[in-house]
Structure formats: C-alpha cells, structure tokens
PDB file of C-alpha atoms in Angstrom:
ATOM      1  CA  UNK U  18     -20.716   7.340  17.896  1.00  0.00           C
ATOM      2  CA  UNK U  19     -18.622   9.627  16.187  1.00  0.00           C
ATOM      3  CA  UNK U  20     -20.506  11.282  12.596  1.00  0.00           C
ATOM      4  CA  UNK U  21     -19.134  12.465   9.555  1.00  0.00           C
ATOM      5  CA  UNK U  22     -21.077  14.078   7.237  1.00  0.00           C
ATOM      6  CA  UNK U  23     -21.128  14.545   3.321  1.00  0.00           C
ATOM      7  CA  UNK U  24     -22.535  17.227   1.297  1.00  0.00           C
ATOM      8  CA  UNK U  25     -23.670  17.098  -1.206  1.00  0.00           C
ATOM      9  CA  UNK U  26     -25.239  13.186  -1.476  1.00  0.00           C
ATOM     10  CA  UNK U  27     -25.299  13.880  -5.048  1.00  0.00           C
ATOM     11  CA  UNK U  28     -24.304  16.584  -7.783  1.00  0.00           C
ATOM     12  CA  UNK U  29     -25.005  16.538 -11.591  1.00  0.00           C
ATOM     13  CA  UNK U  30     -22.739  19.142 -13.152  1.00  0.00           C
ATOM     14  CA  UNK U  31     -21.676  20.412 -16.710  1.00  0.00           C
ATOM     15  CA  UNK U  32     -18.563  19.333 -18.296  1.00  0.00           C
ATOM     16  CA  UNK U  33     -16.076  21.942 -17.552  1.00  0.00           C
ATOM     17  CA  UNK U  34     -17.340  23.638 -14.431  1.00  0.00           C
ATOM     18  CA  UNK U  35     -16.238  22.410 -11.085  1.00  0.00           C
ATOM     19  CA  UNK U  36     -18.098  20.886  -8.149  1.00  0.00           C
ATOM     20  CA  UNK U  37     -16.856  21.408  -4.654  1.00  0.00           C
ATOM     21  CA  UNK U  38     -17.929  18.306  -2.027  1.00  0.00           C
ATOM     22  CA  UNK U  39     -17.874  18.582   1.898  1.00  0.00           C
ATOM     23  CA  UNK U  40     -16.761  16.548   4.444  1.00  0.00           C
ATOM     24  CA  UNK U  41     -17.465  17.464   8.160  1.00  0.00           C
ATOM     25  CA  UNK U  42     -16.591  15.512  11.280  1.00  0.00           C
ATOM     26  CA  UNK U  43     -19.656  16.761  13.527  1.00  0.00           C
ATOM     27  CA  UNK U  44     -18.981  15.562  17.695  1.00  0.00           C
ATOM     28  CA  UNK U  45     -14.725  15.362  17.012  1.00  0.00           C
ATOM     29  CA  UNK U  46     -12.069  17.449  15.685  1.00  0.00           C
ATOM     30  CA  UNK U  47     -10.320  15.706  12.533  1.00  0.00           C
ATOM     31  CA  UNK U  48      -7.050  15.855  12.770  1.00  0.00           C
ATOM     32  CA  UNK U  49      -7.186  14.417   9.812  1.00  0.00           C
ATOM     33  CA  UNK U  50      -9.195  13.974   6.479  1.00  0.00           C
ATOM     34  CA  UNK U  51      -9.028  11.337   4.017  1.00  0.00           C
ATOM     35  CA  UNK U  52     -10.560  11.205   0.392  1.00  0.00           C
ATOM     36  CA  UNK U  53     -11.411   8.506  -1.796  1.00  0.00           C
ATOM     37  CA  UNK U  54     -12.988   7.551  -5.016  1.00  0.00           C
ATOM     38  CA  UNK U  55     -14.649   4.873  -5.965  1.00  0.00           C
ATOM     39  CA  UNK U  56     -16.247   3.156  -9.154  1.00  0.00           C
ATOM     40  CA  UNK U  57     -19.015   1.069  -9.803  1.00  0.00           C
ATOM     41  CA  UNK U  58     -17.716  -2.578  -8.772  1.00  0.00           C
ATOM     42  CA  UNK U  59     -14.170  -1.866  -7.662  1.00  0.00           C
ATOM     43  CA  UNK U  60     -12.567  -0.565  -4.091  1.00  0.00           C
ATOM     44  CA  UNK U  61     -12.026   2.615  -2.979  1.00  0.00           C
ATOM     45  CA  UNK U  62      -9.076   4.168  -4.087  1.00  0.00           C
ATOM     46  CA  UNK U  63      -7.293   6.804  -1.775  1.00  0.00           C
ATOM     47  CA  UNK U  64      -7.148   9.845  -3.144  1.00  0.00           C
ATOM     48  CA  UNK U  65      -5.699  12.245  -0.726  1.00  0.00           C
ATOM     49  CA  UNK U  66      -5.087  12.837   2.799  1.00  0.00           C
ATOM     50  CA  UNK U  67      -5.140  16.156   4.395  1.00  0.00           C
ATOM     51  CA  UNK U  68      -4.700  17.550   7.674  1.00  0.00           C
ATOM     52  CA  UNK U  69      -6.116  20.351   9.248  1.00  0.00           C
ATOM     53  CA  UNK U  70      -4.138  23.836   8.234  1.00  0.00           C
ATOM     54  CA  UNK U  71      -1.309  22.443   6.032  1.00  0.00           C
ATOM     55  CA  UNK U  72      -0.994  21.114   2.592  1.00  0.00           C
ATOM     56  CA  UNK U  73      -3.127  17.664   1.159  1.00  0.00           C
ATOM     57  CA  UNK U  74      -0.892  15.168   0.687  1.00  0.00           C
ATOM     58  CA  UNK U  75      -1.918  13.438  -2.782  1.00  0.00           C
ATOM     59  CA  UNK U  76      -1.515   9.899  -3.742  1.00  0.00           C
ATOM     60  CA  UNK U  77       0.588   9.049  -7.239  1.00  0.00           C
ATOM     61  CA  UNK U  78      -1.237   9.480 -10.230  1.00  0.00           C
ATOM     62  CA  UNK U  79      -3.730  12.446  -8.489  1.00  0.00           C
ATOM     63  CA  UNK U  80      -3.883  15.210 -10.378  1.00  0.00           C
ATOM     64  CA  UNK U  81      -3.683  17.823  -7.231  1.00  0.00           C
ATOM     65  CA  UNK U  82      -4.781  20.709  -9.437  1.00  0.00           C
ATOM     66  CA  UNK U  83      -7.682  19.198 -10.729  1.00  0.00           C
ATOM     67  CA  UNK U  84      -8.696  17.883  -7.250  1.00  0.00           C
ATOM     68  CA  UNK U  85      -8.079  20.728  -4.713  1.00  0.00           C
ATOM     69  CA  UNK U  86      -8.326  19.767  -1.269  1.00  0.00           C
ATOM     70  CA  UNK U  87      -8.927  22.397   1.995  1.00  0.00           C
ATOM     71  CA  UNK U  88      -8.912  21.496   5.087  1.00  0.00           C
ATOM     72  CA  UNK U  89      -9.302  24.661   6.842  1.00  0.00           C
ATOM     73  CA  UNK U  90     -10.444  23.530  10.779  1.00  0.00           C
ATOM     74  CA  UNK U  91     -10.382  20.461  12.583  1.00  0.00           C
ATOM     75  CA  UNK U  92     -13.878  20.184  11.412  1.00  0.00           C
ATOM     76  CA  UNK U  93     -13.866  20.772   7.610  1.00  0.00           C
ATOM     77  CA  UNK U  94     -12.530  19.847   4.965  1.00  0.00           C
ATOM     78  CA  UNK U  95     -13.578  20.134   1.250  1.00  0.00           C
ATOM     79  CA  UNK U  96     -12.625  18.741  -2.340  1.00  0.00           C
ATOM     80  CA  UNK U  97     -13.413  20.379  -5.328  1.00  0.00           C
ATOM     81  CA  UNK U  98     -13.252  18.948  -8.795  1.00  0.00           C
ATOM     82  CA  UNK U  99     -12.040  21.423 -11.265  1.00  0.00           C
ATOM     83  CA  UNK U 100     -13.053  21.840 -15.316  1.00  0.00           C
ATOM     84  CA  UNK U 101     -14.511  18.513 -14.516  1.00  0.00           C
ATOM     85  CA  UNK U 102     -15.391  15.868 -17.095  1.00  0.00           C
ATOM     86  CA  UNK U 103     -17.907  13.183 -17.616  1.00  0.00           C
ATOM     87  CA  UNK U 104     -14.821  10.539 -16.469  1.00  0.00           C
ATOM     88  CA  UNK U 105     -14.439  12.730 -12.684  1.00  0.00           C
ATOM     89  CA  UNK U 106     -17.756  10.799 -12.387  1.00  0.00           C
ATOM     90  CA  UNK U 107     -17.721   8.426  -9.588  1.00  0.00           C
ATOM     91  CA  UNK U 108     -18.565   8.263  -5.704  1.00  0.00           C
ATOM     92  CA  UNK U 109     -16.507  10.286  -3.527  1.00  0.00           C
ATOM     93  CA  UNK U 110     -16.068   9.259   0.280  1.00  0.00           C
ATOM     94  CA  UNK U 111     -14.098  10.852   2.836  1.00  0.00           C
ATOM     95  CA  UNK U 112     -13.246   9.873   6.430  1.00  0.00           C
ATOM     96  CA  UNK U 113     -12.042  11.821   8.904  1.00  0.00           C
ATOM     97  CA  UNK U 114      -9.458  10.580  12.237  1.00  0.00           C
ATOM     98  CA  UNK U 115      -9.573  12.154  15.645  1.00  0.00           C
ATOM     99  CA  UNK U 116      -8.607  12.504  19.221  1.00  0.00           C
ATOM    100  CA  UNK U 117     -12.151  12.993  20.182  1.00  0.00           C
ATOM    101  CA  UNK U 118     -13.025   9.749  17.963  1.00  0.00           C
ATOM    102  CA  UNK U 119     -10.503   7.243  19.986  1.00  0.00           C
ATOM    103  CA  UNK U 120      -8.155   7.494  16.811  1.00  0.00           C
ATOM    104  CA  UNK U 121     -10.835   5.085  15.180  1.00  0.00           C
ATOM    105  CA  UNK U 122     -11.568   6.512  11.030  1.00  0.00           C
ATOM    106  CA  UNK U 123     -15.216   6.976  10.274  1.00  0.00           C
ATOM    107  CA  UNK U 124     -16.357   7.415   7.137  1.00  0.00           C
ATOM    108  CA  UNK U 125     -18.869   9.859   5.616  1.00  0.00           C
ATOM    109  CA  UNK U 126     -21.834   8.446   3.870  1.00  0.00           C
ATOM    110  CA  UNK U 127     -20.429   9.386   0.191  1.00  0.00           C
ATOM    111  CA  UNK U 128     -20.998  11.753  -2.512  1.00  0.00           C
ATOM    112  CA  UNK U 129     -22.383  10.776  -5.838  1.00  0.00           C
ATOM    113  CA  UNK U 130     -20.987  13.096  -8.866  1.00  0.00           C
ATOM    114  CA  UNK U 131     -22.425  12.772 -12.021  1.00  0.00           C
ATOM    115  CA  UNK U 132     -20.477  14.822 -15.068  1.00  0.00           C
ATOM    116  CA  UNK U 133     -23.097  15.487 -18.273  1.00  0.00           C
TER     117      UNK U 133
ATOM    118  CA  UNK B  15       3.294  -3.273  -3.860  1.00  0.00           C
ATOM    119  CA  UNK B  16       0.718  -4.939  -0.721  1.00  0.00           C
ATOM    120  CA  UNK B  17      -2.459  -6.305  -2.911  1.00  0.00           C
ATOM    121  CA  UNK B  18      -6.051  -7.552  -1.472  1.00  0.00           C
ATOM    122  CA  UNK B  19      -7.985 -10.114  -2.691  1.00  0.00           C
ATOM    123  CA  UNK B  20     -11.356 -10.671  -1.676  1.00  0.00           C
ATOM    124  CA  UNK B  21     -14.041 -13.085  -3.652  1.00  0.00           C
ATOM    125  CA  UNK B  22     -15.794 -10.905  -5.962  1.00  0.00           C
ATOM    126  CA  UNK B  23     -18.437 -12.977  -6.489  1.00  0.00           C
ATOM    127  CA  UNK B  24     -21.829 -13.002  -4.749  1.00  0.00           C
ATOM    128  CA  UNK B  25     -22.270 -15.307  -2.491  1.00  0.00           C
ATOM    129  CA  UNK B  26     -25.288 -16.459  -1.493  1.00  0.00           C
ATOM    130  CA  UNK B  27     -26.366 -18.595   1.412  1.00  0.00           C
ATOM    131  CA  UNK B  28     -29.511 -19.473   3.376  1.00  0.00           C
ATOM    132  CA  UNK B  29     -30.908 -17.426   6.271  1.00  0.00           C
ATOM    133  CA  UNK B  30     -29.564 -18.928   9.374  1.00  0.00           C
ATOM    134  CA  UNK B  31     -26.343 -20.203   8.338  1.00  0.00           C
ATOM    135  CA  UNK B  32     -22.680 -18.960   8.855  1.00  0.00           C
ATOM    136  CA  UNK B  33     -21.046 -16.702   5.790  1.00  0.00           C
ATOM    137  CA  UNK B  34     -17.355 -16.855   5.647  1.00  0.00           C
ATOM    138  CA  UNK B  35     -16.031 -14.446   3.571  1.00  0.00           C
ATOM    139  CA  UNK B  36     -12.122 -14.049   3.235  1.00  0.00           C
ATOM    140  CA  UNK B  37      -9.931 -12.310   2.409  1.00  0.00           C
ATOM    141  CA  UNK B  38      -6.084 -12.548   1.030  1.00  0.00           C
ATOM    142  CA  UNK B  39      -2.823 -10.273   0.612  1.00  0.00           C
ATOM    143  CA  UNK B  40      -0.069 -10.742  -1.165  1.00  0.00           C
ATOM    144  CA  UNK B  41       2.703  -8.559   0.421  1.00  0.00           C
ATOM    145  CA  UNK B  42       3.562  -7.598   3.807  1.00  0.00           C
ATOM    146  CA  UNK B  43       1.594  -8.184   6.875  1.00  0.00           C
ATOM    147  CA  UNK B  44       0.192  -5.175   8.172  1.00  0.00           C
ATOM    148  CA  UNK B  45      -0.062  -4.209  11.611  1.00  0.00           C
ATOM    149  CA  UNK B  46      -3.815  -4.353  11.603  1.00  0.00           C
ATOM    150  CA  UNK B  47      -6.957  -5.292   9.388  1.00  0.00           C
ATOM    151  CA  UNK B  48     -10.101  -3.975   9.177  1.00  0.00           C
ATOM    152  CA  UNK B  49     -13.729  -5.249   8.158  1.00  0.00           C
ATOM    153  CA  UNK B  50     -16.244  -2.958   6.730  1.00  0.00           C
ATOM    154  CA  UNK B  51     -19.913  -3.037   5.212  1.00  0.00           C
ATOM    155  CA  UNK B  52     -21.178  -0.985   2.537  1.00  0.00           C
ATOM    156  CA  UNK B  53     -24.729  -0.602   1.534  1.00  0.00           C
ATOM    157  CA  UNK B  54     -25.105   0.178  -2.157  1.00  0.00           C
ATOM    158  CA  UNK B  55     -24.598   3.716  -2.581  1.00  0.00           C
ATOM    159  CA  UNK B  56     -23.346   4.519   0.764  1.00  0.00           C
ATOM    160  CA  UNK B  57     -20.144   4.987   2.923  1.00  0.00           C
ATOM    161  CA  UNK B  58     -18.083   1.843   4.128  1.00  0.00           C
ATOM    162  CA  UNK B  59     -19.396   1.352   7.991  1.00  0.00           C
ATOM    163  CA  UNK B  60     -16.610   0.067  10.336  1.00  0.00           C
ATOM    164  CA  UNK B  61     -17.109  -3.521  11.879  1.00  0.00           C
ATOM    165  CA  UNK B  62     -14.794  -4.694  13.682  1.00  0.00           C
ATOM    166  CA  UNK B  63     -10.441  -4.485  13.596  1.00  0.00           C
ATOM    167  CA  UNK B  64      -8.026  -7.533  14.051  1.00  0.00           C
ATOM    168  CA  UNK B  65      -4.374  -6.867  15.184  1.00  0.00           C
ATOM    169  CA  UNK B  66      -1.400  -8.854  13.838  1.00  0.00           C
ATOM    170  CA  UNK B  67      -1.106 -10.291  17.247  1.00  0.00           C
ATOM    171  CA  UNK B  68      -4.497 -11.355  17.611  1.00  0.00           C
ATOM    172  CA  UNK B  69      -5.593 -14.260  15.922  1.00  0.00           C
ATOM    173  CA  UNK B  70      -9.567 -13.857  16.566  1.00  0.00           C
ATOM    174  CA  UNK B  71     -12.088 -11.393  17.291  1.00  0.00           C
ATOM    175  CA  UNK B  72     -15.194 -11.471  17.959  1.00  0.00           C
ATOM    176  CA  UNK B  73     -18.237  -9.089  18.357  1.00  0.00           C
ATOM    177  CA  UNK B  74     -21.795 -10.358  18.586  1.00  0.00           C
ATOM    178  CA  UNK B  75     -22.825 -12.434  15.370  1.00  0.00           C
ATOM    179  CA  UNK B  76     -19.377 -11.441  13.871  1.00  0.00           C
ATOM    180  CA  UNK B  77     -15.881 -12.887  13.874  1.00  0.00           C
ATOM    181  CA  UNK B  78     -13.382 -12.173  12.155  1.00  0.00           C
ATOM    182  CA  UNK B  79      -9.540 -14.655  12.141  1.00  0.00           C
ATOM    183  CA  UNK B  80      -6.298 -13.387  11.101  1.00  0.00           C
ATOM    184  CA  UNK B  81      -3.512 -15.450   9.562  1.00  0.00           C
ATOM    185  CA  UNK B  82       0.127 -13.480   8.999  1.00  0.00           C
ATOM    186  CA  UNK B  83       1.660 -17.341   7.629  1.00  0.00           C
ATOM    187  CA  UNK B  84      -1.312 -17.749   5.247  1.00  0.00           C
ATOM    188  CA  UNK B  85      -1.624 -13.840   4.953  1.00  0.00           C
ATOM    189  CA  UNK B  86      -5.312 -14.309   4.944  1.00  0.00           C
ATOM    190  CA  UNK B  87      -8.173 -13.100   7.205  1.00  0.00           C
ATOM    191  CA  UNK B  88     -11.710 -14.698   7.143  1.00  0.00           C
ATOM    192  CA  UNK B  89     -14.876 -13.136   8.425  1.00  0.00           C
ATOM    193  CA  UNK B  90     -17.934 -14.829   9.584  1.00  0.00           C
ATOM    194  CA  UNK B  91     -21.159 -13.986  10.116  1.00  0.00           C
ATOM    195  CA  UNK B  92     -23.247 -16.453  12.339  1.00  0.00           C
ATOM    196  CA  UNK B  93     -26.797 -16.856  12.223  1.00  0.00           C
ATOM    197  CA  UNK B  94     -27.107 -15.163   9.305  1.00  0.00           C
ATOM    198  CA  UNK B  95     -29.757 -12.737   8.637  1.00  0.00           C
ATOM    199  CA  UNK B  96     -31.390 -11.015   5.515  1.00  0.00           C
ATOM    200  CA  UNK B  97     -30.588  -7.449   6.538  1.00  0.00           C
ATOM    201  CA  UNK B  98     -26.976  -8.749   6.591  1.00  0.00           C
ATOM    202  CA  UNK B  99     -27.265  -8.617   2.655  1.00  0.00           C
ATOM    203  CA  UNK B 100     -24.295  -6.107   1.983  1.00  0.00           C
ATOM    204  CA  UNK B 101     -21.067  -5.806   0.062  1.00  0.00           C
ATOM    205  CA  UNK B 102     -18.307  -6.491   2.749  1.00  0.00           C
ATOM    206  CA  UNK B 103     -14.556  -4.647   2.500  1.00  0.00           C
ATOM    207  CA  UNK B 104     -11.507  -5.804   4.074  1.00  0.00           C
ATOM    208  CA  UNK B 105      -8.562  -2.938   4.419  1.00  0.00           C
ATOM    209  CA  UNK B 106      -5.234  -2.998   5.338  1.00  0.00           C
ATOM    210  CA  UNK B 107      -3.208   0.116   6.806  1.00  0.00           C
ATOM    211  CA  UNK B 108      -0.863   0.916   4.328  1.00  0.00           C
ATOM    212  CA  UNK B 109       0.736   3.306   7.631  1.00  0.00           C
ATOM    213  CA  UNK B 110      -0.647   6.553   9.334  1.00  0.00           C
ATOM    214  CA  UNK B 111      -4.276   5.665   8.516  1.00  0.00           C
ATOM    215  CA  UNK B 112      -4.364   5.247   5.072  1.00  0.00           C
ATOM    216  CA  UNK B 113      -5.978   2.078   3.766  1.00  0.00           C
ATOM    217  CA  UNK B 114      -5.923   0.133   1.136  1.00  0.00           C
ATOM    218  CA  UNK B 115      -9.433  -1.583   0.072  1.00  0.00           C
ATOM    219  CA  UNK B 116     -10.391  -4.927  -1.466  1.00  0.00           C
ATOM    220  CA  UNK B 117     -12.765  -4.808  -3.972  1.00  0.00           C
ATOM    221  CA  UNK B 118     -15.344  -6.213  -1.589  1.00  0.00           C
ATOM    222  CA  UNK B 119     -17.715  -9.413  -1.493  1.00  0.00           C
ATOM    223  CA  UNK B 120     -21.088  -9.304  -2.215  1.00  0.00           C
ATOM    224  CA  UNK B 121     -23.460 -11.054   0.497  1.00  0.00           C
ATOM    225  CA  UNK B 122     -26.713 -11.912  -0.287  1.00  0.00           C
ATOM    226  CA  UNK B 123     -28.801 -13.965   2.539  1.00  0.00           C
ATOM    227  CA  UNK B 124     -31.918 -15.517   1.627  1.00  0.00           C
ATOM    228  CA  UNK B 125     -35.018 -15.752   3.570  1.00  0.00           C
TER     229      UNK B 125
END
C-alpha cells in the first residue's frame, strides 16, 4: 500500500531556533498534504493543508508564520517551526492524498518535537 | 460547529470477546466516517470507511455501523485479540479531506 514517510521521528531543539519536519508520499504523487498536531491524550488537531505548488491553507487560530508550510512537488512537503518554544512541543503527523493512492489519505508515522 | 465524542476511557475486555467502541457527533452528518488505530507514539493507521448510505461494513474481524438518526457509529472488533490493544480514532470529513478527530478510545485486551 501506499507509504508516507516522516522525518525526523524525533527532534529535541533549543528554545528559539526552528525545526523543519518532512513529510514524503514515497509510491504516489500528493496532490495534497495535510498537517496535524497532536497532544498527549487529546485528537489530532488539523493544522494545515497544502497542495503541491501553491499556498498552505491554515486552519483558524494557526499562526502561519510561525508554522511555515512548503509543498514544493507532488512528493514533498515540509513544516518548519519557527523561534520555537517549549509549548510547539507536541507530535506532528502529516498525511498526504493522491491519484496514485485511490484518493484514500495515509498518514505518516509522526514526528515527535521536543522544545528545551 | 460538528463535535466527536468517543469514550475516553480504557476499556478493557477479555481475549476472545467482541469490543464495541462508539462513537457520537453532535452536528451534521457527514458524508463519510472513518475508523483508525494508533499505536502509542505513532501515526493513525486507516481501518476501514462507512458511507452515510451504508449502514454496515465489514472487513475481517472488524465492523463498523453507522447511524445518521442517532448520529452515532459503533465499531466492533470480534474475537478479540491482545495485539488489538490500541487507541482507536473515529473522523469525520469536515469536506475536501480534512478531518476532524475524536479524542480516541483506549483498548486494552487481556490474555
């Protein structure tokens, strides 16, 4: 079936520096990416939804400068937490949506950011 | 605004006999719902997808129902197993993909 792959698993980074995560559909062009976040106990929360070569489209309360989303190819796309802080930490998942995947979302396997 | 409401406490049941988990919204019915399982520290994995036409659907050990009057969808799990021990989501498409997530039950099966 259809992969999408996460990197890094995890990250620990310093307050104020940022952290950029990848998301990578690997046997199907992604029309579409989709990022979430989610903390301990609680659902994922859409974050943002991009698709490939135009502008991420971010849901309310997202702060799009602090989380800047690329999605430069119909196989990539990337986040990256700016001057992040101890509360950016949380588990960051992104799914991806596809011709080549029978319209179906798959999910990556998550990223794991830690702010010190 | 559409809300999901899933059991968020454990439950726990003997090997070998059926979990029911369910799952309720409080808004409009949505064209589809979706079952996932998550693994502690990993990505949601896709199980299986109901339409709001369909009232049941199965897939080996799994079955899920889907109610638009009671605006409630239950899955089962027959023959229940220890490696079925995961936290299970239900999601809703909010429209063009973009779900929204229950908080997700926690499934513990016991040998």
């Amino acid at each position: 079936g259809a992969v999408v792959s996460q990197h890094p698993s995890w990250v620990i980074c310093k307050s104020g520096t940022s952290v950029k995560i990848e998301c990578r559909s690997l046997d199907f062009q992604a029309t579409t990416m989709f990022w979430y976040r989610q903390f301990p106990k609680q659902s994922l929360m859409l974050m943002a939804t991009s698709n490939e070569g135009s502008k991420a489209t971010y849901e309310q309360g997202v702060e799009k400068d602090k989380f800047l989303i690329n999605h430069a190819s119909l196989t990539l796309s990337t986040l990256t937490v700016t001057s992040a802080h101890p509360e950016d930490s949380s588990f960051y998942i992104c799914s991806a949506r596809g011709q080549g995947a029978g319209n179906t979302i798959y999910f990556g396997e998550g990223s794991w950011l830690t702010v010190v | 605004s559409q809300k999901i409401e899933q059991n968020s406490e454990a439950l726990n049941i003997q090997e070998g006999k059926t979990a029911t988990l369910t799952c309720n919204y409080t808004n409009y019915s949505p064209a589809y719902l979706q079952w996932y399982r998550q693994d502690p520290g990993r990505g949601p994995v896709f199980l299986l997808l109901i339409r709001e036409n369909e009232k049941e659907k199965r897939k080996e050990r799994l079955k899920v129902t889907f109610d638009t009057t009671l605006k409630q969808s239950l899955f089962h799990i027959t023959a229940s197993q220890p490696a079925d021990s995961a936290t299970y989501l239900c999601a809703l498409d909010r429209g063009t993909y973009k779900y929204i997530f229950g908080t997700g039950t926690r499934l513990k099966v016991l040998a």
